[in-house]
DNA sequence: TTATAGTCGAGAATCATTATCGGGCACCCG
DNA sequence: CGGGTGCCCGATAATGATTCTCGACTATAA
């Protein structure tokens, strides 16, 4: 996983390679959907790994800052993280509110729309939040056949 | 949970008319953009009105439940509220991150796009969050001339 | 190996929000 | 118009997530 990082950190992360950092990253990689800092913490604890809560938060935020992880907020105000392939690639998510499965989606149309609306109203430096929350086909099917045994 | 609430509530759940309820609503109405529960609370206090923090939260949520107020979350996890003309009217917001000024926007195109993406991925019952956060023309101009006196 | 500086991590501190619960007041009934 | 009933108010405690603090630790370079 982690190879030689050493000196030449050309735009790359500046953190030192540590056991804990790898654990947080691995735990996130093993998950299918978004996870909260709290759950990453307790899952690691459950696996017997001793890591500090602060450390989990630190690494999660570092990953997010580096663009290696995506982040979103639940309506309850909890932050969720998820490892993400490309750091330079802007995209949005379609998340299943039942199983947490996540589909990354591109929204060229939305980007354009957002930019247009912003311009029409004289706004600049506009950021946008676009998240879709629904029920995936699998979960919908499961919910539709409740009597099954 | 709640049984019969006084007079016939024609689709509109009305709380008992109290001085405090009116204050919270008025304060929200007087504001130009979104306000946090905390700021509504301190503004009322500043005006000399004695209202409990819990009460502010209660009324703010009641307004949101009734669809009389819109709500959104800041990236810091604070909930903001704003009185809103139509309860049945679905729309989004373009908010100035400097002064809080808000423009309500309609996004027929976005709605369509969201529905399409959801369908393409087999998702149903899809809800979407779309918020635009930027800097309005006035604030941008102010920021561009920092040395001015 | 040693020096050095970035990391750890447990617990305290913050902050917004929610729950509690005794006391008060609005509204209905007679 | 006076009483009773139950919702509402509001100070305070509790909760829960996230951040801060700071001494101990350890990966790295020389």
Short mmCIF file of C-alpha atoms (C1' of nucleotides) in Angstrom, two decimals:
data_model
loop_
_atom_site.label_atom_id
_atom_site.label_comp_id
_atom_site.label_asym_id
_atom_site.label_seq_id
_atom_site.Cartn_x
_atom_site.Cartn_y
_atom_site.Cartn_z
CA UNK A 1 0.00 0.00 0.00
CA UNK A 2 2.22 2.76 1.17
CA UNK A 3 5.46 2.86 -0.68
CA UNK A 4 8.28 5.33 -0.54
CA UNK A 5 7.09 8.73 0.47
CA UNK A 6 10.26 10.17 1.93
CA UNK A 7 11.58 13.49 0.83
CA UNK A 8 10.18 14.47 -2.51
CA UNK A 9 6.61 15.36 -1.65
CA UNK A 10 5.64 17.11 -4.82
CA UNK A 11 2.18 18.26 -4.05
CA UNK A 12 1.56 15.01 -2.33
CA UNK A 13 0.61 14.52 1.26
CA UNK A 14 3.00 15.73 3.85
CA UNK A 15 2.14 13.28 6.53
CA UNK A 16 4.54 10.75 7.77
CA UNK A 17 3.70 7.15 7.00
CA UNK A 18 2.38 5.72 10.21
CA UNK A 19 0.58 2.58 11.25
CA UNK A 20 -2.45 4.56 12.40
CA UNK A 21 -2.77 6.51 9.21
CA UNK A 22 -2.82 3.29 7.24
CA UNK A 23 -5.43 1.77 9.52
CA UNK A 24 -7.85 4.63 9.07
CA UNK A 25 -7.36 4.58 5.34
CA UNK A 26 -7.76 0.82 5.14
CA UNK A 27 -10.88 0.86 7.22
CA UNK A 28 -12.37 3.42 4.91
CA UNK A 29 -11.29 1.45 1.87
CA UNK A 30 -12.93 -1.69 3.22
CA UNK A 31 -16.26 0.07 3.65
CA UNK A 32 -18.76 0.13 0.84
CA UNK A 33 -20.40 3.41 1.52
CA UNK A 34 -19.85 6.49 3.59
CA UNK A 35 -18.78 6.08 7.20
CA UNK A 36 -18.72 8.48 10.08
CA UNK A 37 -15.58 9.21 12.03
CA UNK A 38 -17.22 7.68 15.05
CA UNK A 39 -17.95 4.42 13.30
CA UNK A 40 -14.48 4.13 11.81
CA UNK A 41 -13.19 4.63 15.31
CA UNK A 42 -15.35 1.96 16.89
CA UNK A 43 -14.79 -0.49 14.06
CA UNK A 44 -11.06 -0.18 14.53
CA UNK A 45 -11.48 -0.65 18.24
CA UNK A 46 -13.63 -3.69 17.57
CA UNK A 47 -10.83 -5.16 15.49
CA UNK A 48 -8.57 -4.76 18.45
CA UNK A 49 -6.60 -1.91 16.96
CA UNK A 50 -5.83 0.79 19.44
CA UNK A 51 -6.20 4.17 17.81
CA UNK A 52 -7.16 7.44 19.32
CA UNK A 53 -10.38 9.15 18.37
CA UNK A 54 -8.49 12.36 17.65
CA UNK A 55 -6.23 10.45 15.33
CA UNK A 56 -9.14 9.08 13.36
CA UNK A 57 -10.52 12.59 12.92
CA UNK A 58 -7.10 13.90 11.95
CA UNK A 59 -6.57 11.32 9.24
CA UNK A 60 -10.09 11.54 7.92
CA UNK A 61 -9.77 15.26 7.50
CA UNK A 62 -6.32 14.91 6.01
CA UNK A 63 -7.71 12.50 3.42
CA UNK A 64 -10.51 14.90 2.67
CA UNK A 65 -8.09 17.80 2.33
CA UNK A 66 -5.93 15.81 -0.04
CA UNK A 67 -8.98 15.07 -2.10
CA UNK A 68 -8.59 11.35 -1.52
CA UNK A 69 -11.85 11.16 0.33
CA UNK A 70 -15.25 12.63 -0.27
CA UNK A 71 -17.27 13.99 2.54
CA UNK A 72 -20.91 14.81 3.15
CA UNK A 73 -23.12 15.62 6.09
CA UNK A 74 -26.12 13.75 7.37
CA UNK A 75 -29.19 15.77 8.29
CA UNK A 76 -28.22 15.02 11.89
CA UNK A 77 -25.03 16.95 11.48
CA UNK A 78 -22.60 14.05 11.35
CA UNK A 79 -19.82 14.10 8.78
CA UNK A 80 -19.36 11.05 6.59
CA UNK A 81 -16.28 10.08 4.63
CA UNK A 82 -15.57 7.78 1.75
CA UNK A 83 -12.43 6.96 -0.22
CA UNK A 84 -12.59 8.24 -3.70
CA UNK A 85 -10.63 7.43 -6.82
CA UNK A 86 -9.69 10.74 -8.32
CA UNK A 87 -8.77 13.78 -6.36
CA UNK A 88 -9.18 16.21 -9.22
CA UNK A 89 -12.47 14.85 -10.35
CA UNK A 90 -15.51 16.81 -9.24
CA UNK A 91 -18.64 14.72 -8.85
CA UNK A 92 -21.70 14.09 -6.74
CA UNK A 93 -23.34 11.12 -5.05
CA UNK A 94 -26.48 9.10 -5.17
CA UNK A 95 -26.76 7.38 -1.83
CA UNK A 96 -29.16 4.67 -0.72
CA UNK A 97 -30.71 5.73 2.54
CA UNK A 98 -31.31 2.14 3.50
CA UNK A 99 -28.08 0.30 2.79
CA UNK A 100 -25.70 3.17 2.26
CA UNK A 101 -24.60 2.00 -1.16
CA UNK A 102 -23.19 4.91 -3.09
CA UNK A 103 -23.05 5.68 -6.78
CA UNK A 104 -20.75 8.41 -7.95
CA UNK A 105 -22.39 10.53 -10.58
CA UNK A 106 -21.21 13.18 -12.93
CA UNK A 107 -23.40 16.14 -13.46
CA UNK A 108 -22.09 18.24 -16.25
CA UNK A 109 -25.59 19.60 -16.71
CA UNK A 110 -25.85 20.54 -13.07
CA UNK A 111 -22.49 22.24 -13.07
CA UNK A 112 -23.56 24.34 -16.00
CA UNK A 113 -26.91 25.11 -14.44
CA UNK A 114 -25.28 26.15 -11.18
CA UNK A 115 -22.81 28.41 -12.90
CA UNK A 116 -25.57 29.97 -14.97
CA UNK A 117 -27.83 30.64 -12.02
CA UNK A 118 -24.94 32.12 -10.09
CA UNK A 119 -24.04 34.43 -12.92
CA UNK A 120 -27.62 35.50 -13.50
CA UNK A 121 -27.76 36.66 -9.93
CA UNK A 122 -24.40 38.36 -9.84
CA UNK A 123 -22.78 35.83 -7.55
CA UNK A 124 -19.19 34.69 -7.84
CA UNK A 125 -17.01 32.02 -6.29
CA UNK A 126 -20.02 29.77 -6.16
CA UNK A 127 -19.78 26.38 -4.60
CA UNK A 128 -22.57 23.93 -4.79
CA UNK A 129 -23.86 21.03 -2.79
CA UNK A 130 -25.76 18.41 -4.69
CA UNK A 131 -26.59 15.12 -3.06
CA UNK A 132 -29.23 12.61 -4.03
CA UNK A 133 -30.65 10.37 -1.37
CA UNK A 134 -32.98 7.55 -2.27
CA UNK A 135 -33.63 3.84 -2.09
CA UNK A 136 -31.70 1.55 -4.39
CA UNK A 137 -33.35 -1.17 -6.43
CA UNK A 138 -32.22 -3.96 -4.14
CA UNK A 139 -33.56 -2.34 -1.02
CA UNK A 140 -36.79 -1.35 -2.73
CA UNK A 141 -37.33 -4.96 -3.78
CA UNK A 142 -36.62 -6.19 -0.28
CA UNK A 143 -39.09 -3.70 1.14
CA UNK A 144 -41.73 -4.69 -1.40
CA UNK A 145 -41.70 -8.33 -0.32
CA UNK A 146 -41.96 -8.12 3.44
CA UNK A 147 -44.03 -11.27 3.86
CA UNK A 148 -41.38 -13.52 2.36
CA UNK A 149 -39.79 -16.08 4.58
CA UNK B 1 -48.72 11.26 19.27
CA UNK B 2 -50.60 14.50 19.32
CA UNK B 3 -54.31 14.25 19.73
CA UNK B 4 -56.85 16.82 18.72
CA UNK B 5 -55.34 20.25 18.84
CA UNK B 6 -57.98 22.79 19.65
CA UNK B 7 -59.73 24.14 16.58
CA UNK B 8 -60.08 22.22 13.38
CA UNK B 9 -56.66 22.30 11.81
CA UNK B 10 -57.27 22.45 8.12
CA UNK B 11 -54.12 20.78 6.99
CA UNK B 12 -52.26 23.37 8.96
CA UNK B 13 -51.08 22.45 12.40
CA UNK B 14 -51.47 25.54 14.49
CA UNK B 15 -49.91 25.91 17.84
CA UNK B 16 -51.60 27.70 20.58
CA UNK B 17 -51.16 31.41 19.93
CA UNK B 18 -48.52 32.63 22.29
CA UNK B 19 -46.44 35.73 22.57
CA UNK B 20 -43.19 33.77 22.19
CA UNK B 21 -44.29 31.96 19.08
CA UNK B 22 -45.05 35.26 17.43
CA UNK B 23 -41.71 36.71 18.46
CA UNK B 24 -39.72 33.93 16.88
CA UNK B 25 -41.73 34.17 13.71
CA UNK B 26 -41.42 37.95 13.57
CA UNK B 27 -37.71 37.85 14.13
CA UNK B 28 -37.36 35.43 11.26
CA UNK B 29 -39.60 37.55 9.08
CA UNK B 30 -37.53 40.64 9.81
CA UNK B 31 -34.33 38.92 8.74
CA UNK B 32 -33.15 39.09 5.16
CA UNK B 33 -31.44 35.77 4.90
CA UNK B 34 -31.12 32.56 6.82
CA UNK B 35 -30.58 32.78 10.56
CA UNK B 36 -29.43 30.22 13.03
CA UNK B 37 -31.46 29.31 16.07
CA UNK B 38 -28.70 30.74 18.20
CA UNK B 39 -28.75 34.09 16.47
CA UNK B 40 -32.52 34.38 16.59
CA UNK B 41 -32.23 33.69 20.27
CA UNK B 42 -29.61 36.34 20.94
CA UNK B 43 -31.30 38.90 18.73
CA UNK B 44 -34.50 38.50 20.70
CA UNK B 45 -32.56 38.79 23.91
CA UNK B 46 -30.85 41.91 22.56
CA UNK B 47 -34.25 43.43 21.92
CA UNK B 48 -35.08 42.86 25.52
CA UNK B 49 -37.53 40.07 24.86
CA UNK B 50 -37.21 37.22 27.28
CA UNK B 51 -37.56 33.96 25.45
CA UNK B 52 -36.04 30.62 26.28
CA UNK B 53 -33.54 29.00 23.99
CA UNK B 54 -35.57 25.82 23.95
CA UNK B 55 -38.58 27.80 22.90
CA UNK B 56 -36.75 29.29 19.96
CA UNK B 57 -35.70 25.85 18.82
CA UNK B 58 -39.20 24.52 19.29
CA UNK B 59 -40.82 27.22 17.19
CA UNK B 60 -38.19 27.14 14.52
CA UNK B 61 -38.71 23.44 14.05
CA UNK B 62 -42.45 23.82 14.15
CA UNK B 63 -42.25 26.39 11.36
CA UNK B 64 -40.04 24.07 9.37
CA UNK B 65 -42.41 21.16 9.91
CA UNK B 66 -45.32 23.26 8.76
CA UNK B 67 -43.41 24.14 5.65
CA UNK B 68 -43.52 27.80 6.56
CA UNK B 69 -39.77 27.96 6.90
CA UNK B 70 -36.93 26.58 4.84
CA UNK B 71 -33.95 25.09 6.49
CA UNK B 72 -30.42 24.29 5.48
CA UNK B 73 -27.17 23.36 7.14
CA UNK B 74 -23.91 25.22 7.11
CA UNK B 75 -20.76 23.18 6.53
CA UNK B 76 -20.08 23.72 10.22
CA UNK B 77 -23.19 21.79 11.08
CA UNK B 78 -25.40 24.64 12.20
CA UNK B 79 -29.02 24.68 11.06
CA UNK B 80 -30.33 27.83 9.46
CA UNK B 81 -33.95 28.86 9.03
CA UNK B 82 -35.78 31.33 6.86
CA UNK B 83 -39.43 32.20 6.42
CA UNK B 84 -40.67 31.17 3.08
CA UNK B 85 -43.65 32.25 1.05
CA UNK B 86 -45.10 29.03 -0.23
CA UNK B 87 -45.13 25.83 1.68
CA UNK B 88 -45.96 23.67 -1.29
CA UNK B 89 -43.44 25.23 -3.55
CA UNK B 90 -40.25 23.24 -3.98
CA UNK B 91 -37.18 25.34 -4.63
CA UNK B 92 -33.54 25.82 -3.80
CA UNK B 93 -31.33 28.62 -2.59
CA UNK B 94 -28.40 30.69 -3.64
CA UNK B 95 -26.86 32.06 -0.49
CA UNK B 96 -24.14 34.66 -0.04
CA UNK B 97 -21.55 33.25 2.31
CA UNK B 98 -20.54 36.72 3.40
CA UNK B 99 -23.74 38.59 4.08
CA UNK B 100 -26.26 35.77 4.10
CA UNK B 101 -28.46 37.33 1.45
CA UNK B 102 -30.57 34.64 -0.14
CA UNK B 103 -32.09 34.21 -3.55
CA UNK B 104 -34.72 31.58 -4.04
CA UNK B 105 -34.24 29.74 -7.26
CA UNK B 106 -36.29 27.33 -9.23
CA UNK B 107 -34.52 24.46 -10.81
CA UNK B 108 -36.83 22.62 -13.11
CA UNK B 109 -33.79 21.43 -15.00
CA UNK B 110 -32.17 20.12 -11.88
CA UNK B 111 -35.30 18.34 -10.78
CA UNK B 112 -35.46 16.61 -14.10
CA UNK B 113 -31.79 15.75 -14.01
CA UNK B 114 -32.09 14.32 -10.50
CA UNK B 115 -35.06 12.19 -11.44
CA UNK B 116 -33.28 10.94 -14.53
CA UNK B 117 -30.09 10.02 -12.72
CA UNK B 118 -32.07 8.26 -10.04
CA UNK B 119 -33.98 6.24 -12.57
CA UNK B 120 -30.89 5.34 -14.52
CA UNK B 121 -29.44 3.81 -11.41
CA UNK B 122 -32.56 2.02 -10.30
CA UNK B 123 -33.17 4.24 -7.32
CA UNK B 124 -36.60 5.31 -6.18
CA UNK B 125 -38.04 7.74 -3.65
CA UNK B 126 -35.18 10.05 -4.36
CA UNK B 127 -34.78 13.25 -2.45
CA UNK B 128 -32.22 15.80 -3.38
CA UNK B 129 -30.22 18.49 -1.69
CA UNK B 130 -29.12 21.34 -3.88
CA UNK B 131 -27.67 24.46 -2.36
CA UNK B 132 -25.51 27.11 -3.96
CA UNK B 133 -23.15 29.06 -1.77
CA UNK B 134 -21.21 31.99 -3.17
CA UNK B 135 -20.43 35.66 -2.82
CA UNK B 136 -22.98 38.18 -4.01
CA UNK B 137 -22.07 41.13 -6.20
CA UNK B 138 -22.20 43.62 -3.37
CA UNK B 139 -19.90 41.66 -1.12
CA UNK B 140 -17.53 40.87 -3.96
CA UNK B 141 -17.24 44.57 -4.73
CA UNK B 142 -16.61 45.37 -1.09
CA UNK B 143 -13.92 42.73 -0.91
CA UNK B 144 -12.26 43.98 -4.08
CA UNK B 145 -11.70 47.42 -2.60
CA UNK B 146 -10.29 46.66 0.84
CA UNK B 147 -8.00 49.68 1.02
CA UNK B 148 -10.82 52.14 0.43
CA UNK B 149 -11.89 54.41 3.16
"C1'" DT C 1 22.69 5.44 17.08
"C1'" DT C 2 21.19 10.00 18.04
"C1'" DA C 3 18.90 14.20 17.28
"C1'" DT C 4 14.72 16.23 15.76
"C1'" DA C 5 10.30 17.13 14.54
"C1'" DG C 6 5.99 15.49 13.32
"C1'" DT C 7 2.47 12.02 15.46
"C1'" DC C 8 -0.21 9.82 19.02
"C1'" DG C 9 -3.89 9.61 22.09
"C1'" DA C 10 -6.58 10.25 26.49
"C1'" DG C 11 -9.22 13.45 28.43
"C1'" DA C 12 -10.98 18.07 28.70
"C1'" DA C 13 -13.22 21.73 26.26
"C1'" DT C 14 -16.61 23.53 22.74
"C1'" DC C 15 -20.82 24.11 20.48
"C1'" DA C 16 -25.21 23.32 18.76
"C1'" DT C 17 -29.10 20.90 19.84
"C1'" DT C 18 -32.31 18.07 22.75
"C1'" DA C 19 -34.39 16.39 27.01
"C1'" DT C 20 -36.27 17.39 31.61
"C1'" DC C 21 -39.61 19.09 34.53
"C1'" DG C 22 -41.79 22.41 37.72
"C1'" DG C 23 -44.62 26.44 37.15
"C1'" DG C 24 -47.65 29.39 34.35
"C1'" DC C 25 -51.10 30.61 31.11
"C1'" DA C 26 -54.37 29.88 27.10
"C1'" DC C 27 -58.53 28.00 25.94
"C1'" DC C 28 -62.80 25.29 26.68
"C1'" DC C 29 -66.74 24.40 29.52
"C1'" DG C 30 -70.22 25.41 32.43
"C1'" DC D 1 -67.12 35.28 34.21
"C1'" DG D 2 -64.47 31.71 37.17
"C1'" DG D 3 -62.32 26.97 37.18
"C1'" DG D 4 -59.99 23.18 35.43
"C1'" DT D 5 -57.07 20.88 32.23
"C1'" DG D 6 -53.33 20.37 29.54
"C1'" DC D 7 -50.14 22.53 26.49
"C1'" DC D 8 -46.46 25.86 26.61
"C1'" DC D 9 -42.44 28.25 28.63
"C1'" DG D 10 -37.76 28.38 29.92
"C1'" DA D 11 -33.62 27.51 33.02
"C1'" DT D 12 -30.61 23.91 33.34
"C1'" DA D 13 -28.68 19.44 32.60
"C1'" DA D 14 -27.60 16.12 29.24
"C1'" DT D 15 -26.05 14.53 24.75
"C1'" DG D 16 -23.15 13.83 20.89
"C1'" DA D 17 -19.98 15.10 17.53
"C1'" DT D 18 -15.84 17.42 16.83
"C1'" DT D 19 -11.72 20.04 18.30
"C1'" DC D 20 -8.06 21.26 21.44
"C1'" DT D 21 -4.19 20.35 24.67
"C1'" DC D 22 0.06 18.65 25.74
"C1'" DG D 23 3.33 15.23 27.37
"C1'" DA D 24 4.96 10.84 25.46
"C1'" DC D 25 6.32 8.44 21.43
"C1'" DT D 26 8.55 7.14 17.11
"C1'" DA D 27 9.59 7.50 12.15
"C1'" DT D 28 13.37 9.62 9.54
"C1'" DA D 29 17.61 11.77 8.36
"C1'" DA D 30 22.43 12.32 9.31
#
